[in-house]
XYZ file of N, CA and C in Angstrom:
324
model
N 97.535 -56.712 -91.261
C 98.336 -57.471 -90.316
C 97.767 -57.237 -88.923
N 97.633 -58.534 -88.159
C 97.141 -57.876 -86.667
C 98.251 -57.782 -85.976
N 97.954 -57.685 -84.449
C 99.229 -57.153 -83.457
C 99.729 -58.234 -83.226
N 99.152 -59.838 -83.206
C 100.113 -60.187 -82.766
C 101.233 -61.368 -83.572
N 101.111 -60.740 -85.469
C 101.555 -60.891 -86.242
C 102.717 -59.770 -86.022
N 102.547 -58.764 -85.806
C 103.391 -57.622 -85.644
C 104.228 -57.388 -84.628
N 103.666 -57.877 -83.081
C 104.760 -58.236 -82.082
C 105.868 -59.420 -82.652
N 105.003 -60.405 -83.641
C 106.101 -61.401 -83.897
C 107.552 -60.913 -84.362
N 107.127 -59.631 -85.496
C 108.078 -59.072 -86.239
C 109.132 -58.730 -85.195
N 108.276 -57.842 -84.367
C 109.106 -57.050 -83.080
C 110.290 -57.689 -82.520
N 109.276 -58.829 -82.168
C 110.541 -59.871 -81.627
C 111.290 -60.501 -82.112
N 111.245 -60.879 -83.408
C 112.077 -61.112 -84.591
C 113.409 -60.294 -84.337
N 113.271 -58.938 -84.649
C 114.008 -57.790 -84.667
C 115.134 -58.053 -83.125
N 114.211 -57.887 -82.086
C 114.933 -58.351 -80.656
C 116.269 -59.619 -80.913
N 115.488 -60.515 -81.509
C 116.064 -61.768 -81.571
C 117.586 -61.715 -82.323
N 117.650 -60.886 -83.476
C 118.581 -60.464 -83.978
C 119.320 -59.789 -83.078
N 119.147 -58.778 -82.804
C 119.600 -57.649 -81.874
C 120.754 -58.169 -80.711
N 120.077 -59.446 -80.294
C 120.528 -60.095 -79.073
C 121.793 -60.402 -79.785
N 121.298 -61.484 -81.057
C 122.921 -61.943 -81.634
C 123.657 -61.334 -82.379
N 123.498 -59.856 -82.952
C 124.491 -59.060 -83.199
C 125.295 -58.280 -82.022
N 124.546 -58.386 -80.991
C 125.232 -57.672 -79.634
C 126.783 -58.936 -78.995
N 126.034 -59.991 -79.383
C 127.068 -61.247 -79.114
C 128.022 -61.335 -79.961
N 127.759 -61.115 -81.342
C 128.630 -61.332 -82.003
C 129.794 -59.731 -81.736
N 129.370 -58.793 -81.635
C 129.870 -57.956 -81.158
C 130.891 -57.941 -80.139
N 130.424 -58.228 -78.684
C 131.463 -58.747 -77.340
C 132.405 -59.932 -78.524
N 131.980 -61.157 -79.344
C 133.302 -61.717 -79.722
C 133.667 -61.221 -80.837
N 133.479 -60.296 -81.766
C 134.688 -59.605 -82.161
C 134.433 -59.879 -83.746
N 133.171 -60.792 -84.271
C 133.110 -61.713 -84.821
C 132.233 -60.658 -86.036
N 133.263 -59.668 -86.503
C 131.945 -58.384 -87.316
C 131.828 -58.990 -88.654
N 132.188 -60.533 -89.086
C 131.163 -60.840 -90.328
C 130.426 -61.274 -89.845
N 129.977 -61.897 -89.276
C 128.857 -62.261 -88.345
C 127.617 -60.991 -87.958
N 128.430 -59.849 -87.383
C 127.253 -58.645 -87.272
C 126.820 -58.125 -88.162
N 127.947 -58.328 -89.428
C 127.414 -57.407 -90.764
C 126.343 -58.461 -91.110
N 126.384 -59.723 -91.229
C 125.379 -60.491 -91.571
C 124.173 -59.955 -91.184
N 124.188 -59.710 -89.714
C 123.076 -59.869 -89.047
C 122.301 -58.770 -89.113
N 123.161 -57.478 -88.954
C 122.945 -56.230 -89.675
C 121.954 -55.627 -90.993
N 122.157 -56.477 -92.071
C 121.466 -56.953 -93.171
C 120.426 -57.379 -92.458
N 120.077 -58.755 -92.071
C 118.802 -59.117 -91.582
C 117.753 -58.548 -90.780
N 118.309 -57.727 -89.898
C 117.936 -56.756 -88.635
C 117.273 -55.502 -89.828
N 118.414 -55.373 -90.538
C 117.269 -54.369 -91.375
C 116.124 -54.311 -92.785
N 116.019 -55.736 -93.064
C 115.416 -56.225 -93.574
C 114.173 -56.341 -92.765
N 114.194 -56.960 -91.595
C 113.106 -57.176 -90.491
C 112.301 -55.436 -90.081
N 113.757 -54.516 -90.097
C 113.009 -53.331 -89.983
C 112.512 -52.277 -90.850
N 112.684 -52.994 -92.304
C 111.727 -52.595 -93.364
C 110.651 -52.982 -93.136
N 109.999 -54.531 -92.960
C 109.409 -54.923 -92.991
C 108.020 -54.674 -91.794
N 108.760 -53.685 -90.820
C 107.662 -53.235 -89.798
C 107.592 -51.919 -90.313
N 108.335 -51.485 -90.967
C 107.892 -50.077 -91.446
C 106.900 -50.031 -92.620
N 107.125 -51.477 -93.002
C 106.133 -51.420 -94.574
C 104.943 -51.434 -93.586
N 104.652 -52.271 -93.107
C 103.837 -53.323 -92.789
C 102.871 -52.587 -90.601
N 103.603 -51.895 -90.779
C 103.186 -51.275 -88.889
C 102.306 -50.580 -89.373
N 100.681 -50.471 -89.034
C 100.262 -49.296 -89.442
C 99.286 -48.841 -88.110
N 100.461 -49.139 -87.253
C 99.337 -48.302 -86.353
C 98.281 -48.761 -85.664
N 98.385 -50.063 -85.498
C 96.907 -50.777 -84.743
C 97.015 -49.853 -83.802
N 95.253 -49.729 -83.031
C 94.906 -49.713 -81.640
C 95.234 -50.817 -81.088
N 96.244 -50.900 -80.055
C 96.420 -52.145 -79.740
C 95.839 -52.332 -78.176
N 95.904 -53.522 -77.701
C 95.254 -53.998 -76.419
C 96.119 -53.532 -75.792
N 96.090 -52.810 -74.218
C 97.192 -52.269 -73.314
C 98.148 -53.148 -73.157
N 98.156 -54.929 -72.681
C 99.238 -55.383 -72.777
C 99.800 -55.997 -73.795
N 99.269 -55.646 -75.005
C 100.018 -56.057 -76.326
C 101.048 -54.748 -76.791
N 100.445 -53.384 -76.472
C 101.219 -52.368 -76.316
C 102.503 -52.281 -75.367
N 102.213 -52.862 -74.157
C 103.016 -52.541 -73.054
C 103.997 -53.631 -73.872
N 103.861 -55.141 -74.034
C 104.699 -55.641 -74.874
C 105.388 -55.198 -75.953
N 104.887 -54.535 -76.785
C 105.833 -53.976 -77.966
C 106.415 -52.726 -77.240
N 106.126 -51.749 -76.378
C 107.264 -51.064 -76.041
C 108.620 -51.731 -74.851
N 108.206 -52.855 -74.299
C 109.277 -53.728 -73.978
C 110.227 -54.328 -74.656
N 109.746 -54.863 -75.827
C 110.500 -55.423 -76.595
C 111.202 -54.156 -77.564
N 110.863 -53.265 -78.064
C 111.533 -51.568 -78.277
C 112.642 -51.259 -77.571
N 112.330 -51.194 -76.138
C 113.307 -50.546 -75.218
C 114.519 -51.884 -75.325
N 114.578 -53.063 -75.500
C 115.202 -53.872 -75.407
C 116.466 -54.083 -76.488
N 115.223 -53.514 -78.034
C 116.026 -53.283 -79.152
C 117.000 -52.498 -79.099
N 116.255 -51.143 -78.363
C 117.410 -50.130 -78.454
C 118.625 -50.340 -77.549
N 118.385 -50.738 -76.717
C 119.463 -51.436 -75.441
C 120.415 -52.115 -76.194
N 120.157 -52.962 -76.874
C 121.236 -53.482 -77.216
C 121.728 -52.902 -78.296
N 121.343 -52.173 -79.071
C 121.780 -50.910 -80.161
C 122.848 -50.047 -79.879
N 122.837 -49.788 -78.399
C 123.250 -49.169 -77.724
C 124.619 -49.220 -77.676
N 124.350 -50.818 -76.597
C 125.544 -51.677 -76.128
C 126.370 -51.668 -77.901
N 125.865 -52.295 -78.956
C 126.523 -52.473 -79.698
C 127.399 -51.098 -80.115
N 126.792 -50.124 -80.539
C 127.280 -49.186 -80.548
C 128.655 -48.779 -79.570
N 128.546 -48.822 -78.349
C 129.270 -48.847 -77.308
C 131.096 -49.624 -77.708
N 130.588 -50.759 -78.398
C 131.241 -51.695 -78.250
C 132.340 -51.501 -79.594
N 131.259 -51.187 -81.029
C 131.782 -50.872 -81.992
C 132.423 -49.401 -82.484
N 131.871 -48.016 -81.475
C 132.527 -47.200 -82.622
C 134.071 -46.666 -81.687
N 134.230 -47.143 -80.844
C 136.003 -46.917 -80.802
C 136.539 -47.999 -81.690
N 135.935 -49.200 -81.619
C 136.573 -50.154 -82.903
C 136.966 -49.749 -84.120
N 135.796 -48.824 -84.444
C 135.919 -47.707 -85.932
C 137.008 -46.870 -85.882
N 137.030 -45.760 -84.716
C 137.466 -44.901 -84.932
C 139.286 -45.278 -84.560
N 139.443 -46.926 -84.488
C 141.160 -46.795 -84.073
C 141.256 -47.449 -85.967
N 139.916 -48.129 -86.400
C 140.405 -48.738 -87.675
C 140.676 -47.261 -88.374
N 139.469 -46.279 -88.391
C 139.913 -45.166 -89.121
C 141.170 -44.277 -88.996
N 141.457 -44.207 -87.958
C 143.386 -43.566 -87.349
C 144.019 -44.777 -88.143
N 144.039 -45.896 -88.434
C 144.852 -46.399 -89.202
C 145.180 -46.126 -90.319
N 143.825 -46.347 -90.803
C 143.446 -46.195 -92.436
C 144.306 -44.706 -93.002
N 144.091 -43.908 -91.895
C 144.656 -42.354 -91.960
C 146.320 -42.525 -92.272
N 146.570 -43.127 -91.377
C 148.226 -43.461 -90.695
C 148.678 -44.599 -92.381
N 148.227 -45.425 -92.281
C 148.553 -45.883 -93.649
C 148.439 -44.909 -95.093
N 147.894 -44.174 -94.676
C 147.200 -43.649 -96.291
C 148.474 -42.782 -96.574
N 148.903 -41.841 -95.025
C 149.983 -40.782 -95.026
C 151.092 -41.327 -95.207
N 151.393 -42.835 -95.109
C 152.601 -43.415 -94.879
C 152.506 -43.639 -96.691
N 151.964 -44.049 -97.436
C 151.699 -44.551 -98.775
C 151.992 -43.079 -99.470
N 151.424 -41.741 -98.860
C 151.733 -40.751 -99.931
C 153.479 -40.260 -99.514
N 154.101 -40.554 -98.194
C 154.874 -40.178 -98.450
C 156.228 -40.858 -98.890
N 155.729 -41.878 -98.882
C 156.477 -43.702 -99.856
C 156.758 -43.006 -101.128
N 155.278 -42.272 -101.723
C 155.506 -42.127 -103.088
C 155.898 -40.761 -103.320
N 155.954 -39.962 -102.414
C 156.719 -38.467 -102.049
C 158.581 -38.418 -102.042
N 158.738 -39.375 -101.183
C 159.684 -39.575 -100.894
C 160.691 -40.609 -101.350
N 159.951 -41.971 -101.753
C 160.687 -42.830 -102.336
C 160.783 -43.756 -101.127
N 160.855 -45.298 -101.187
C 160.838 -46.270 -100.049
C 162.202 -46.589 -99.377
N 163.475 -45.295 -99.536
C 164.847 -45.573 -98.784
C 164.941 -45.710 -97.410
């Protein structure tokens, strides 16, 4: 594979990134899980497939732009999603205790 078969990937990856970060701000997480899947499909596919060219300085300087960009929005998503998690998981908790003591106690 040359580099700039391999920046394509890169930016592939970006391209996703962007619209799981969107789908993220709207709230829209079948949409991210979709994209999620694809994003890591794309990042098998540079792991199969990256081997390391010597690359030209601004084909390099490009793929660590488009990197820093990935992770940026990795970030943001992250940011965005794990208090989302952690109030679904206090639920999940809060329901689970309410269900054992339904069946502890009886539903009077």
């Amino acid at each position: 594979m040359n580099s700039m078969e391999m920046i394509s990937i890169y930016e592939n990856v970006a391209e996703i990134t962007d619209r799981m970060l969107n789908a993220a701000k709207s709230a829209d997480w079948d949409l991210l899980t979709e994209l999620e899947r694809t994003c890591y499909n794309s990042v098998q596919e540079i792991q199969n497939k990256d081997t390391n060219l010597e690359l030209p300085l601004e084909i390099k300087n490009k793929k660590i732009a488009i990197i820093k960009k990935i992770l940026a929005d990795d970030k943001e998503i992250r940011d965005i999603t794990e208090p989302w998690m952690l109030q679904l998981s206090k639920l999940m908790k809060n329901s689970e205790s309410n269900r054992k003591l339904s069946q502890s106690y009886g539903n009077d």
